[in-house]
Amino acid sequence: MKHLEHLNAMQREAAVHKDGPLLIIAGAGTGKTSTLTHRILNLIKEGVSPSEILAITFTNKAAKEMGARVANLLEKYGFATGLRYDDARPWIGTFHSLGVYILRAHAHIFGLTKHFTILDKSGASSLMKEAVKAEGLDPKLFSPDRIGNVISRQKGNLMTIEKYRTEAGNSYFPAIVAGVWGRYEEYLRREKALDFDDLILKTAILLRDNAEIRASYLRRWRYIHIDEYQDTNGAQYELARLLTGATKNICVVGDADQNVYSWRGANIQNILNFEQDYEGAQTILLEENYRSTQTILTAANDIIKKNTVRKEKNLYTKNSTGEKIGIIETYDEGGEARALGQKIKDLRREGVQPEDIAILYRANFQSRALEEAFLLMDVPYQVLGVRFFERKEVKDILSFIRAGLNPDSLSDIKRIIDVPPRGIGKTTLAKMFAKDEASLPPAGQKRVAEFWKLLSDIKEYALQEKTSNLIKFVSEKTGIEASLKTGHEDDNERLENIHELVTLATKYDILPPDEAVEKLLGDAALASDQDSLIKDESAVKLMTVHASKGLEFPYVFVTGLEHDLFPHRRMGEKAVSKEDEEEERRLFYVAVTRAKKKLFLSHAAVRTIFGERRMNTPSEFLSDISSECVEHEHITSTKKGGDDEPIIRIDW
């Protein structure tokens, strides 16, 4: 087993396991991806066809990393080509991309075309707002986002509008949700579109209700792998069960201690109950950490052992003990930001590169003070979350392509109908939607006809030419590129983004045009915040703790460690529930285990939140860490004017 010799004993045991259910409890930094990829390699070495292997991840980044590793291993050990395997590869992707893959093949069952539109978050939000208004409700009183979150949670639990409407009865708020949901579904059907939740819900329903289709996928994929199993919701759980079938050849990897998404439907019981759900399951525990120092791991163990809903484990490493964890105490959030900026400048003088540093916070609003200070202190930074595919000019071009392939996508048509300006206003648009174009004056009819011809030309081009050439065609044919050639700096940047989109699209050029354009549109719709993180940008990374999951950095700062901020207490709550407290502790555990070499924890005595200046006590999580693991950092000369700002020391 030369191909497994560098794995540790527990990793190797997981890799050689073949038939039957397998649960891998993988602590942070314990090499779960390496274990999974070598397990896939070993299955192929044992005679399993690569095309019979399915691996599901939660992020595009994780899917790409796993796919690249598997490809390298197959090439390294001679399984990339030849004889039985030819060009076959394991299918590796996210739950959502799997849903897209299956639903495009069976779209007609749901009254959709192969080219159905996938609504991104902003598109779904706009449609939800439209549905709220159509129900005669004031969006200011009945938040579309709140109602949308309720519907999303219900879909994540395999709930359909028909079943929800029956169960809602005459209850006030559920009845309102049911009404809006019905309108929302009506609009989705009108546009031949699905939202993110539909991609999994409808796939699960399809496999559940169609024995022949389910059997075809059971024959195709005989070995199922699911990463981050602790984050699965009801629909994902059911989809995994349906794809596994009677063979029960399912391998799930996860860590209950890293379940931090219950607010969006993740059910920690899915991983805790795996052994009961899949009789005869083998459980393997990965505890040896390859990422962090022992000091950081000791702190992490101290933190998480306070939780009761978990599977017992204790992380350890053969790495060095490492430096103590720095506790930075400041007067207010401005002082905290400047103190962190000064510490970063000190690290840079020691040779640390900016991209090796990450600052994590519990809530997005905390980035404001940090950005303000870093700009003044000339600290290069990048805020995670500004997605490439969210940029206006990129969205416009993709909307033209989607509308060309699916002329029923009214959301896209609304977006691009007058981009660049072509004299089509709201009145003309309303008549277009009502299919009453004949009542328009001749000039209006001509403009509308030209628009429909433009979309037709885009569709024809999309189905015949390379995707990169399609982007060029759309940017030129629509006039977007010409409209941006003003010489203004902002327009130049937008042009550069279009050129970057062309470059990105070249990776799809190896596929047939029809398949390539659908893959591009699908990837764009499903892009996550992490996809915006540019690795080679020399800048300190700023992000929420949630966004940091799956990432690692040599130097990590966790900010705002104050009572009611981290652990977080929602507005109006008098106390944090036991369940919420444990999830907050899991979130802190995730933050701590992102660090490889050195960890800093900061808090402020005073912080302004929602316009209210509050006195704070340090987070209770700080007292969970052994005093032997920490040291207090005292940083001076952090005030804008040059005078030292008082630093408050609070003992706990």
XYZ file of C-alpha atoms in Angstrom, residues 54-57 91-105 199-200 203 207 217 220-221 224-226 239-240 243 526:
33
model
C -19.689 10.373 -6.094
C -18.254 12.956 -3.686
C -20.342 15.865 -2.381
C -18.911 18.941 -0.676
C -18.179 13.040 -9.932
C -17.136 15.696 -7.403
C -19.226 18.781 -6.654
C -21.516 20.543 -4.201
C -25.040 19.530 -3.233
C -26.340 22.397 -5.365
C -24.251 21.557 -8.430
C -25.401 17.926 -8.123
C -28.977 19.167 -8.070
C -28.377 21.238 -11.211
C -26.775 18.244 -12.934
C -29.684 15.903 -12.199
C -32.487 18.428 -12.754
C -31.222 19.578 -16.146
C -31.514 15.959 -17.297
C -32.101 22.603 -6.506
C -31.929 20.189 -3.578
C -33.866 16.653 -6.726
C -35.524 10.607 -6.733
C -28.505 6.883 -10.377
C -24.349 4.836 -11.780
C -22.974 5.858 -8.366
C -21.165 7.943 -2.001
C -18.983 10.402 -0.079
C -20.302 13.450 1.761
C -30.964 13.178 -0.890
C -27.931 11.371 0.550
C -28.530 8.133 -3.501
C -23.785 29.114 -6.997
